[in-house]
Coordinates of C-alpha atoms in Angstrom, one line a residue:
X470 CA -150.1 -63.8 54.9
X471 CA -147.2 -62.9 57.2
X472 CA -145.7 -60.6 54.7
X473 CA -148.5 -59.5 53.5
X474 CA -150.7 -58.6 56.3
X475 CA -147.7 -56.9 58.4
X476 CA -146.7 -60.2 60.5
X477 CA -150.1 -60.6 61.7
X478 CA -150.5 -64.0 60.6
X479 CA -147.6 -66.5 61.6
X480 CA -146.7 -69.6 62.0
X481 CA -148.6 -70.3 65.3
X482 CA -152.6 -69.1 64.0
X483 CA -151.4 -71.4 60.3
X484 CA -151.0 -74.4 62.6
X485 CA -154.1 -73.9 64.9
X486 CA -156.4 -73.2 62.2
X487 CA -155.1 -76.9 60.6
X488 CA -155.6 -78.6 64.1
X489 CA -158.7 -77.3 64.9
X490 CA -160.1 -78.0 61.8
X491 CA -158.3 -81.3 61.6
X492 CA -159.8 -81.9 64.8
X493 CA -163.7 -81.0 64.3
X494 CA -164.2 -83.0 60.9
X495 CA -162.5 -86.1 61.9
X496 CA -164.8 -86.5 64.9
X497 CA -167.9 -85.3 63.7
X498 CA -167.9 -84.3 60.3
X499 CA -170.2 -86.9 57.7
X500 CA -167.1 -86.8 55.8
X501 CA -163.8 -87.4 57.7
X502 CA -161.8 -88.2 54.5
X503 CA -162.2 -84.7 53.0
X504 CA -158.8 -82.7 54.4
X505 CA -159.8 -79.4 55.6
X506 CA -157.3 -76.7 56.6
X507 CA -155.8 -73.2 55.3
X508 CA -156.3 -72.3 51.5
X509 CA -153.6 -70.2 48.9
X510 CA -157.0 -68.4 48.6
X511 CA -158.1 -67.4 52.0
X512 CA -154.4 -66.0 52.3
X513 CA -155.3 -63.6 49.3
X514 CA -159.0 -62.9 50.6
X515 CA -156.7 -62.3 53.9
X516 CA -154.1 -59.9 53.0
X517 CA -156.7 -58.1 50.5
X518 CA -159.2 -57.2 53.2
X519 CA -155.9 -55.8 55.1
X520 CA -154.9 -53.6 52.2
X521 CA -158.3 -52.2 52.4
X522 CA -158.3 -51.7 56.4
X523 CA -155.1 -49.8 56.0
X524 CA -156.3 -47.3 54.2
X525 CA -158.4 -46.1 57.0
X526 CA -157.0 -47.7 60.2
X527 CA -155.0 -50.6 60.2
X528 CA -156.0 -50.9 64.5
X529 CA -159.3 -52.4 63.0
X530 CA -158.0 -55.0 61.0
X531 CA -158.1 -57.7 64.0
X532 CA -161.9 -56.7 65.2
X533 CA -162.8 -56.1 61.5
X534 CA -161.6 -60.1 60.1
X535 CA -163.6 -61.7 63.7
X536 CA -166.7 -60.0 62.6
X537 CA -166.5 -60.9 58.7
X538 CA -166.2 -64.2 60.1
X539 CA -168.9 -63.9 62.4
X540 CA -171.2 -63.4 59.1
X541 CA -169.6 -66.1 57.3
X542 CA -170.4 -68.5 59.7
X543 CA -174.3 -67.1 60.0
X544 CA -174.4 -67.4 56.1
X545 CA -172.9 -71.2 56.2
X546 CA -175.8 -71.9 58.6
X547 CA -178.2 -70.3 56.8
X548 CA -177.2 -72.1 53.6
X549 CA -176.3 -75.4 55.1
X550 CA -180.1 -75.1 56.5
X551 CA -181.6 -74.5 53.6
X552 CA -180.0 -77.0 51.6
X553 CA -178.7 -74.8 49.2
X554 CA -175.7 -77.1 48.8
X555 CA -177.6 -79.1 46.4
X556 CA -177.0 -76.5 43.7
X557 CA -173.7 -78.1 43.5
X558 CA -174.9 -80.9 41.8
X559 CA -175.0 -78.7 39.0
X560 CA -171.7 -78.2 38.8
X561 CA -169.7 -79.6 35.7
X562 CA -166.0 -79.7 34.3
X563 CA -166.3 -76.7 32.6
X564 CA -166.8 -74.4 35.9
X565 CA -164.3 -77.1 38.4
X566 CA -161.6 -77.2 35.3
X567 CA -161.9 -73.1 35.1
X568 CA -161.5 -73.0 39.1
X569 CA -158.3 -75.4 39.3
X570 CA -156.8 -73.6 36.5
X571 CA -157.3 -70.5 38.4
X572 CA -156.1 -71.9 41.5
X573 CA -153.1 -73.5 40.1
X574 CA -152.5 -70.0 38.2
X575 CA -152.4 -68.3 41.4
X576 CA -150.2 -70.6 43.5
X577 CA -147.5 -70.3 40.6
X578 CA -147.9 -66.4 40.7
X579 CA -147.7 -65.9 44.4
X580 CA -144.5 -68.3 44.1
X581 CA -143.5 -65.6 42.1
X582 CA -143.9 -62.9 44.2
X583 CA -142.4 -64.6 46.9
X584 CA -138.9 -65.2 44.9
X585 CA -139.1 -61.6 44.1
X586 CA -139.7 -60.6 47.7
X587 CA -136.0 -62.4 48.7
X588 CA -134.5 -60.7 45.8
X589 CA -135.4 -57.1 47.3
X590 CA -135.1 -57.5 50.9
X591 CA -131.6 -59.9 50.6
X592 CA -130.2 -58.8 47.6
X593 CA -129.1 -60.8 44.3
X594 CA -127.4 -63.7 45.6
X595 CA -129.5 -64.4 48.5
X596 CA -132.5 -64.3 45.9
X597 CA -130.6 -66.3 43.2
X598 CA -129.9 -69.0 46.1
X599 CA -134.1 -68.6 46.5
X600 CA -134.5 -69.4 43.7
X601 CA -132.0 -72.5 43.2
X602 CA -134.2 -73.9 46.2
X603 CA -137.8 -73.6 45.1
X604 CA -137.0 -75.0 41.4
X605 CA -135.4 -77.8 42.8
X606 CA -137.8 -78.6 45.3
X607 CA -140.0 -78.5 42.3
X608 CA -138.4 -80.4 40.4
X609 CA -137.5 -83.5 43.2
X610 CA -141.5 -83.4 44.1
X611 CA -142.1 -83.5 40.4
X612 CA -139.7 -86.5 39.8
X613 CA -140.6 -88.7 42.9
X614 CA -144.2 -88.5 42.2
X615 CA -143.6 -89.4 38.2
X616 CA -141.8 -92.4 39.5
X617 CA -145.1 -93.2 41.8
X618 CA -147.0 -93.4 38.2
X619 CA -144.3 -95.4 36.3
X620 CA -142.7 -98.8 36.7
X621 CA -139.7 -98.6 37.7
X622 CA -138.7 -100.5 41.1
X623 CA -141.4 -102.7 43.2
X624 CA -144.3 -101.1 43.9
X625 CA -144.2 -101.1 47.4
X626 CA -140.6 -98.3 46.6
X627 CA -142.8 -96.7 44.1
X628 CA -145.3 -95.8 46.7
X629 CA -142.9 -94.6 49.0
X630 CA -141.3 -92.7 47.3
X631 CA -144.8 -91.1 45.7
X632 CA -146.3 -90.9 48.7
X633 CA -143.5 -89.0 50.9
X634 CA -141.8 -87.2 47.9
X635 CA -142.9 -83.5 50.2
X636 CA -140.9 -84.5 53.4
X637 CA -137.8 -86.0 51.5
X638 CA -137.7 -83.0 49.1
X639 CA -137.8 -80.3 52.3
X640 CA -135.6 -82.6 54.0
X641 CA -133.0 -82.6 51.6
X642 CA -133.4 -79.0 50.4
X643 CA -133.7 -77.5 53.9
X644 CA -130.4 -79.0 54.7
X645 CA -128.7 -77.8 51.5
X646 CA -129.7 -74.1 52.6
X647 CA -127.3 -75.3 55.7
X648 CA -124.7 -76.9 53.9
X649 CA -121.1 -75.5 55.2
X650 CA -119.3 -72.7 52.8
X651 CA -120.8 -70.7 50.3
X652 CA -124.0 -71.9 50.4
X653 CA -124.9 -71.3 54.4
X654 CA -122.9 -68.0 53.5
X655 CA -126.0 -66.7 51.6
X656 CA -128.3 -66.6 54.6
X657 CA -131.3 -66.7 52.6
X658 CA -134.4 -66.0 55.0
X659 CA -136.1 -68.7 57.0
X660 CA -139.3 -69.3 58.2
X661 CA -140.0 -66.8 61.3
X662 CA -141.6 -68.5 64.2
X663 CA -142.3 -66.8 68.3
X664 CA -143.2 -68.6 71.3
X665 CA -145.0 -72.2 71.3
X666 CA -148.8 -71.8 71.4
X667 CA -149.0 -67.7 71.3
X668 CA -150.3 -65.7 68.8
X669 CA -147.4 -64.1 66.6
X670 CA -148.2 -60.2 67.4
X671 CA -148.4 -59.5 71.2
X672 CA -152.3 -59.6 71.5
X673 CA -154.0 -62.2 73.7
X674 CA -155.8 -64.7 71.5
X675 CA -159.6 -63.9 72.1
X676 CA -160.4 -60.7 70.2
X677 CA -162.2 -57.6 71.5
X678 CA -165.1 -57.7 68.4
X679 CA -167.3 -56.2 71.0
X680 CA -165.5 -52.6 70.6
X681 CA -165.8 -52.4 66.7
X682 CA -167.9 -49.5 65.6
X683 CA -171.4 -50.2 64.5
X684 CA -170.3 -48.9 61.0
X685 CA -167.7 -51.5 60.5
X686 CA -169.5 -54.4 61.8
X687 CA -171.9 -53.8 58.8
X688 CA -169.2 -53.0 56.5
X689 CA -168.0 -56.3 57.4
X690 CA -171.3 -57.9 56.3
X691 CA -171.1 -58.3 52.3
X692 CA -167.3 -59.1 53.0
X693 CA -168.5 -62.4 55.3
X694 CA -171.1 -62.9 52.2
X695 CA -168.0 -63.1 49.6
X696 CA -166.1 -65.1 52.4
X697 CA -168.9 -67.6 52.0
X698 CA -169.2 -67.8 48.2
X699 CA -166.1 -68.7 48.2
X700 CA -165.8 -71.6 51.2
X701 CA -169.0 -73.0 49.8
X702 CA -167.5 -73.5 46.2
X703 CA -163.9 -74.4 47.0
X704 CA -165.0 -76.7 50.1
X705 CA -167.6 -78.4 48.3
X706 CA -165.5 -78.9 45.3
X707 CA -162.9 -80.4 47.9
X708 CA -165.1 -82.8 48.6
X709 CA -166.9 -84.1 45.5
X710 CA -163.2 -84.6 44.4
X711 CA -162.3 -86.7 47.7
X712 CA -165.4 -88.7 46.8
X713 CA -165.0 -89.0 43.3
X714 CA -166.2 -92.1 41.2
X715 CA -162.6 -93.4 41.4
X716 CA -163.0 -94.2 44.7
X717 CA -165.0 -97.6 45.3
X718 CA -166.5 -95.8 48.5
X719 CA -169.6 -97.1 50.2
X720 CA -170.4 -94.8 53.1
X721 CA -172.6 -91.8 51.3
X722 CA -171.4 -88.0 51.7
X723 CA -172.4 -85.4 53.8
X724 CA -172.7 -81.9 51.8
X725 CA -175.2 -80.1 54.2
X726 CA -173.9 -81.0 57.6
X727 CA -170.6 -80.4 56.9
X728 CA -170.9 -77.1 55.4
X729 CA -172.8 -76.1 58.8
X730 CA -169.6 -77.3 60.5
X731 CA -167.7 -74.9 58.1
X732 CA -169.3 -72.2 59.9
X733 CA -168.9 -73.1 63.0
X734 CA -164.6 -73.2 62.5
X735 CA -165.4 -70.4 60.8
X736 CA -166.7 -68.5 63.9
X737 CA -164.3 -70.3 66.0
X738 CA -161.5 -69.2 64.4
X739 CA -163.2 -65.4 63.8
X740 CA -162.9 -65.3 67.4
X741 CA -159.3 -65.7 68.2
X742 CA -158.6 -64.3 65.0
X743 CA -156.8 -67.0 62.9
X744 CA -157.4 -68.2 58.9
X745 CA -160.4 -69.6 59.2
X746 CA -159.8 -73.1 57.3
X747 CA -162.0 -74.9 54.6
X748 CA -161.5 -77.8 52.3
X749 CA -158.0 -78.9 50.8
X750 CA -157.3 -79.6 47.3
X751 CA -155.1 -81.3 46.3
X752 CA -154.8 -82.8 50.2
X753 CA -158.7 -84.0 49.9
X754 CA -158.6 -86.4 47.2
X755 CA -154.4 -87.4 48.1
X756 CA -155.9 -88.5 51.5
X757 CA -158.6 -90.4 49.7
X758 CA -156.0 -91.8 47.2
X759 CA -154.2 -93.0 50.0
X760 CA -156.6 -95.0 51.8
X761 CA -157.8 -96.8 48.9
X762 CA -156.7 -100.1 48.5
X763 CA -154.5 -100.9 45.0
X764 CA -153.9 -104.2 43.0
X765 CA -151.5 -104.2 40.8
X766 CA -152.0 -106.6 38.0
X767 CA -150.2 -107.3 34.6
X768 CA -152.0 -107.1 31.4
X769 CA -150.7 -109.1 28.5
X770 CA -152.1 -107.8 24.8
X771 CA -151.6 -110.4 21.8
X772 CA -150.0 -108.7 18.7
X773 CA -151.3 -109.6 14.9
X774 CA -147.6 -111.2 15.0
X775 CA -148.2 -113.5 17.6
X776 CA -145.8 -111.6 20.5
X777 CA -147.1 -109.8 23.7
X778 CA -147.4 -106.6 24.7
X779 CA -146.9 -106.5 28.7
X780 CA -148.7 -103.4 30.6
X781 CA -149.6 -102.4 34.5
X782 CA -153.1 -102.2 35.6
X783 CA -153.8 -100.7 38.3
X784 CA -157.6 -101.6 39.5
X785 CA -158.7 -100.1 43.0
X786 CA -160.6 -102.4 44.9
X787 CA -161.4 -100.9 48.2
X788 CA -161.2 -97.9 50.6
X789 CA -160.7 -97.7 53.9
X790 CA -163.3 -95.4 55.1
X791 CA -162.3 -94.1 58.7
X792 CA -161.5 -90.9 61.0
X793 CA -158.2 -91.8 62.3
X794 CA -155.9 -90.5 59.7
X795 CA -157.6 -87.1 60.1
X796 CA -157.5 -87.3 63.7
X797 CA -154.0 -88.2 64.1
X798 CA -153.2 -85.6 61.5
X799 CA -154.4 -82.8 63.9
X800 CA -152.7 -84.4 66.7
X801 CA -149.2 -83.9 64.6
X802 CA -150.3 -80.6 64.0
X803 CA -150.6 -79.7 67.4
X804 CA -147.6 -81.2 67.9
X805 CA -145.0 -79.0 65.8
X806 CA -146.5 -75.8 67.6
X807 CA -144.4 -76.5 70.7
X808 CA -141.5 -75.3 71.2
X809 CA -138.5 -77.5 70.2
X810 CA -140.4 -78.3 66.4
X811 CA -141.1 -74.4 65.8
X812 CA -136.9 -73.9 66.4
X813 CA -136.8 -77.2 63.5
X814 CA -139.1 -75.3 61.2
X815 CA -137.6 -72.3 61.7
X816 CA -134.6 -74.1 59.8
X817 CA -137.4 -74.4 56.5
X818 CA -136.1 -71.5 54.0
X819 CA -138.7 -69.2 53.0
X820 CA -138.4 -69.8 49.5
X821 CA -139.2 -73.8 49.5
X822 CA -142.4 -72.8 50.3
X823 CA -142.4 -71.1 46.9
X824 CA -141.3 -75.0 45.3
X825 CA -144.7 -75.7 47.3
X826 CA -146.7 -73.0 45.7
X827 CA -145.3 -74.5 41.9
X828 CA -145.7 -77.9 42.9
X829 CA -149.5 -77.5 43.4
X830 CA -150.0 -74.9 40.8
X831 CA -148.5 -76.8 37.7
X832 CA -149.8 -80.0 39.2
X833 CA -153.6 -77.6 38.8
X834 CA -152.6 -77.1 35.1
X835 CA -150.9 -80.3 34.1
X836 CA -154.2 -82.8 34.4
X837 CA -156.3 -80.4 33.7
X838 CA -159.0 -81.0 31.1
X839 CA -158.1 -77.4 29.4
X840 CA -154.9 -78.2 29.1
X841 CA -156.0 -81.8 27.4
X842 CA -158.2 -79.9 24.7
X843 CA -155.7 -77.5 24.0
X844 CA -153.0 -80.2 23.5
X845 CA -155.4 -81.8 21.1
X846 CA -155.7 -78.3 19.2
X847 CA -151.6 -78.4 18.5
X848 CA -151.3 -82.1 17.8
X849 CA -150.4 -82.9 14.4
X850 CA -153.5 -85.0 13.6
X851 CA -151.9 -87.9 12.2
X852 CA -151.0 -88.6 15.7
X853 CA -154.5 -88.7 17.2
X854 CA -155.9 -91.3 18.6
X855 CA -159.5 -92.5 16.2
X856 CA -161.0 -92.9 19.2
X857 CA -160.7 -89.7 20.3
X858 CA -164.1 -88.3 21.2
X859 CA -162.8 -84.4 20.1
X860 CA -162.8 -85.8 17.0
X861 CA -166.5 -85.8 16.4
X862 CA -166.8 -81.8 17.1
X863 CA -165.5 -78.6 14.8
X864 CA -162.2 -77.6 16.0
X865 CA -163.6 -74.3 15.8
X866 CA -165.7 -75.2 18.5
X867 CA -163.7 -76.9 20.8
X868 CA -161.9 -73.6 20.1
X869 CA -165.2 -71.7 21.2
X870 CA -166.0 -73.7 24.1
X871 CA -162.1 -72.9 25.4
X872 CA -162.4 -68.6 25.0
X873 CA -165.0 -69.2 27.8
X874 CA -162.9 -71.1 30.0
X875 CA -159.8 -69.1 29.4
X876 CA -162.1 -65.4 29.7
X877 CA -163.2 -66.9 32.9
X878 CA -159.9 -67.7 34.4
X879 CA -158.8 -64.2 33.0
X880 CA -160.9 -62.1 34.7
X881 CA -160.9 -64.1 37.8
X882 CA -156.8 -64.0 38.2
X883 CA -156.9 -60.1 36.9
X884 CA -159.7 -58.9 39.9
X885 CA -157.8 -61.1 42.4
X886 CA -154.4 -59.0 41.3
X887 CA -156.1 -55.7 42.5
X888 CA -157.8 -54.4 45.8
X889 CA -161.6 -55.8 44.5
X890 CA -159.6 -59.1 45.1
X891 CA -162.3 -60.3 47.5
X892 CA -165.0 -60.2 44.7
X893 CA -163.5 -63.2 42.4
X894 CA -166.0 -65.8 44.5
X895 CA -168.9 -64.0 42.9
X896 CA -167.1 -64.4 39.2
X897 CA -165.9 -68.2 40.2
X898 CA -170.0 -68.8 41.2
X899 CA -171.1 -67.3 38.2
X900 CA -169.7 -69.6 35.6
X901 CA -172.1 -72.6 37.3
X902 CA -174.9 -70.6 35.5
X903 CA -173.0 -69.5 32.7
X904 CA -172.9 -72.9 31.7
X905 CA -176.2 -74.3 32.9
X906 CA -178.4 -71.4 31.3
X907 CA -176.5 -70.1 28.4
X908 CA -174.2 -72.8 27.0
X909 CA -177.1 -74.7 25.8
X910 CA -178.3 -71.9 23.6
X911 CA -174.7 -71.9 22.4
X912 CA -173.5 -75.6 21.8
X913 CA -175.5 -78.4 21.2
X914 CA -176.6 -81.4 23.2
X915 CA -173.6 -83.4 21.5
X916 CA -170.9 -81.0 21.7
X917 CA -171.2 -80.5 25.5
X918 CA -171.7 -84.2 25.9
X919 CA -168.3 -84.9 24.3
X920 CA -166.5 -81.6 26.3
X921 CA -167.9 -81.5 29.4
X922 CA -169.2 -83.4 31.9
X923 CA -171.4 -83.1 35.4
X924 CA -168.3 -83.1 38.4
X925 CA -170.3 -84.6 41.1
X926 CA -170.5 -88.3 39.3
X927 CA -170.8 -90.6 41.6
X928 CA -173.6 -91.9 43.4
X929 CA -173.3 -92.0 47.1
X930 CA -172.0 -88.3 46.4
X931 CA -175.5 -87.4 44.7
X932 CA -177.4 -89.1 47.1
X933 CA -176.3 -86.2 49.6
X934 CA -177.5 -83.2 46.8
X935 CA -180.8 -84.1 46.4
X936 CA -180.0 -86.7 43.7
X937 CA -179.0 -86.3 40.2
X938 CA -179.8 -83.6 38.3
X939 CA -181.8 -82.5 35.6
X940 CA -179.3 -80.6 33.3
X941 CA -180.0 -78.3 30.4
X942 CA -180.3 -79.8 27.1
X943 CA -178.3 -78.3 24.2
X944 CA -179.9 -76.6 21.3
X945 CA -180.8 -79.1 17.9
X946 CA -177.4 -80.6 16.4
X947 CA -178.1 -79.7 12.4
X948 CA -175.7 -81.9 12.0
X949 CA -176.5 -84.8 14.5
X950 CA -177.3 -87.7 11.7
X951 CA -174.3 -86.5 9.7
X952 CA -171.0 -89.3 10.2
X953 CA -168.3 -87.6 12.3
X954 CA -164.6 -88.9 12.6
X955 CA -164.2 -91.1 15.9
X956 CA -166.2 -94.0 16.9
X957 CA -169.8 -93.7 19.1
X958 CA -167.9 -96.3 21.9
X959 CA -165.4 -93.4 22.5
X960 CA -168.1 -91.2 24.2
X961 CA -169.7 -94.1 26.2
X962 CA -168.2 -92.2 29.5
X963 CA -170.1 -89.0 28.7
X964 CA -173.1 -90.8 27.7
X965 CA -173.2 -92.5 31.1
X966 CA -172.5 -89.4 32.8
X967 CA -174.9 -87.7 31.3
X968 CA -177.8 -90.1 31.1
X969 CA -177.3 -90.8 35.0
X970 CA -179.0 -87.5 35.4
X971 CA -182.2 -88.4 33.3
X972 CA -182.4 -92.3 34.3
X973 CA -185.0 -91.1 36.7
X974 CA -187.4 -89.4 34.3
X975 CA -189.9 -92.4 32.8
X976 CA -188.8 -93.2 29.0
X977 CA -192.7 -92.0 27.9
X978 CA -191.4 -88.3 28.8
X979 CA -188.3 -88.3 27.1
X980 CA -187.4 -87.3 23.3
X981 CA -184.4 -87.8 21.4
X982 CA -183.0 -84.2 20.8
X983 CA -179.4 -83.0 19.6
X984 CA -178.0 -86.8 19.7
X985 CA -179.1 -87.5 23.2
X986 CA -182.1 -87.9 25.7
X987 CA -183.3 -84.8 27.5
X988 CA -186.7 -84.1 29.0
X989 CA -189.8 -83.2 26.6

């Protein structure tokens, strides 16, 4: 946002955004667990809005963002009374996998950029240097956290090391940037910082809105509409994964009251003109990850022969369901605004933050379920597992099912590369209905059983939605009595998913259809 949006945004509005959101949902928020601070993607809905300003007159950007905000927060009212947040109980893996791949897509592109940026205003070596420190940021992240998930070393080094891989990998690559010789010689750019607790630009921090022509506070009215779509996808999504079924939680979730918080960060931070914040993935569902409680057990598997096979297991048995971690987190944050931490971070080179940006982007297209199905795809199919639940669908299919995916993440990244940028939360929206109203006429009952699979799975999560939904039933499997390659116990995970949803309707009003139960 700082390069982009002419040095607007700094430093100082990043960190007060984080704190004051950090701040609101630890204390009262229904769902303190759920991080909530800046996004990749309200930096591009950001810098996109400020392209278009400048094209008539970049003085209105500052008025122009508090009154978009402004809107946003009236529509997060509006929607958090009317409980429209329930409508994300219809959201399954095929929209959440599409989003994650998109997200992670544009992280890893606007890493990118950002190396390209060094190259053109430091010159080759400078930008070569860059580029040394974001791939091996990358790459130290990437390793620590591997050794997190293997089993090397006690466990209790394991988790260190997994769980602070970030601040030992900045450590160690902000001091080689400094290292004496050659290396310091390349000057490569640093983080820019200005005074502690003051906006970066000289502007006082509450924002004349009051001056704005009429004309452009309803200009700015469809933009705090699109601002919305996207907060009440990406937010809620944020915390349906910090509450997945994973997590042996017992407190239930707040969808409704929390999103009308969202608005009202929202028109805080309209008003002294900083990012407005909303839910963090991957943060949401780390923080969870890291309050739960793990054993670590061994698992001993008897061979035909006679000899053992020794394996980990990993069972999580609690979580420790409190506000003080996201309180004390904003706390820290409002910490490294003063004076002596902004001259540390001023140390930070500019282009770690690009190892940040492919960190979280592969890490949103390494586990993601696209990824798994196209893996299966290219497998030599000797090698798959007979359990494998794929196995029981057409490859031309799974094939079929994937052109959607991948179209949708296509058009998405391509509109958010140009200046009608702010509309992707309106494409990102529609693939919930894509796949609740037209993938049934186009796969069958057991085909999206086996692919897909409602997000919002566990209970405490549903009870907060209205309960569980009543999805779609495919159209009739021709070829549902016919035997299929992999065993029925492999899909006993979708099935439960699935019939969760219709364990409410009485078995009298149920018929079997397209191998599974749906309503008559």
């Amino acid at each position: 946002m700082n390069r982009r949006t002419g040095g607007f945004y700094g430093v100082n509005e990043a960190l007060l955004s984080s704190a004051l959101a950090c701040i609101v949902f630890s204390t009262i928020g229904a769902q303190p667990l759920t991080i909530v601070g800046i996004t990749g993607l309200i930096s591009l809905f950001n810098y996109t809005i400020f392209d278009i300003i400048k094209r008539h007159d970049v003085a209105l950007y500052p008025q122009f963002m508090t009154w978009v905000a402004i809107w946003a927060a009236i529509f997060h009212w509006l929607f958090a009374i009317w409980n429209f947040c329930d409508y994300m109980r219809y959201v399954t893996d095929f929209s959440s996998q599409s989003f994650g791949a998109y997200v992670g897509i544009i992280y890893c592109i606007k890493g990118v950029e950002l190396l390209i940026a060094e190259f053109e205003s430091d010159g080759p070596t400078d930008g070569f240097m860059s580029v040394t420190i974001a791939l091996m940021f990358f790459f130290t992240v990437y390793a620590l956290e591997m050794i997190g998930k293997g089993d090397w070393f006690r466990p209790w080094i394991r988790g260190f090391l997994s769980d602070y891989a970030y601040p030992i990998a900045t450590i160690f690559w902000t001091g080689f940037a400094h290292f004496p010789g050659q290396l310091r010689a390349t000057n490569v750019s640093k983080l820019p910082h200005t005074r502690a607790f003051y906006p970066t630009v000289d502007r006082g921090w509450l924002i004349d809105f009051w001056n704005l022509e009429v004309k452009w506070i309803f200009v700015a009215l469809p933009v705090g509409f699109l601002l919305m779509l996207l907060f009440y996808y990406d937010h809620n999504q944020s915390s349906v994964a910090a509450q997945a079924r994973q997590f042996p939680l017992k407190k239930p979730g707040g969808f409704h009251w929390d999103f009308f918080l969202l608005g009202c960060t929202s028109f805080i931070a309209g008003l002294i003109d900083i990012p407005m914040p909303n839910g963090l993935v991957p943060q949401a569902p780390v923080h969870t990850d890291c309050m739960t409680n793990y054993k670590s057990a061994l698992k001993i598997i008897k061979t035909d022969d006679g000899g053992e096979i020794h394996q980990q297991e990993i069972v999580a048995e609690s979580v420790v369901e409190q506000r003080i971690s996201h309180f004390l987190m904003g706390l820290a944050i409002i910490g490294t605004m003063t004076g002596p931490i902004l001259v540390v971070l001023h140390l930070i080179p500019r282009a770690l933050f690009a190892g940040v940006f492919f960190v979280v982007g592969w890490g949103g297209l390494e586990g993601n379920g696209i990824m798994a199905k196209i893996i299966y795809l290219i497998r030599e199919p000797r090698f798959v597992q007979p359990s494998e639940p794929l196995l029981q669908i057409p490859k031309k299919r799974i094939m079929f099912y994937l052109f959607w995916q991948v179209f949708g993440i296509a058009a998405t990244v391509g509109v958010s590369q140009t200046i009608a940028g702010i509309g992707f939360p309106v494409l990102i929206i529609a693939l919930i209905p894509l796949r609740s109203k037209v993938f049934p006429m186009m796969f069958t009952a057991k085909e999206l059983r086996i692919m897909d699979a409602p997000t919002a799975d566990n209970d405490i999560v549903l009870a907060s939605m209205g309960g569980k939904p009543r999805m779609p039933s495919g159209r009739e499997d021709e070829h549902a009595d016919m035997e299929s390659p992999g065993t029925n116990d492999s899909t006993d995970a979708q099935e439960d998913k699935w019939s969760a949803a219709e364990r409410d309707a009485p078995r009298e009003g149920l018929r079997e259809r397209g191998g599974g139960w749906s309503e008559a």
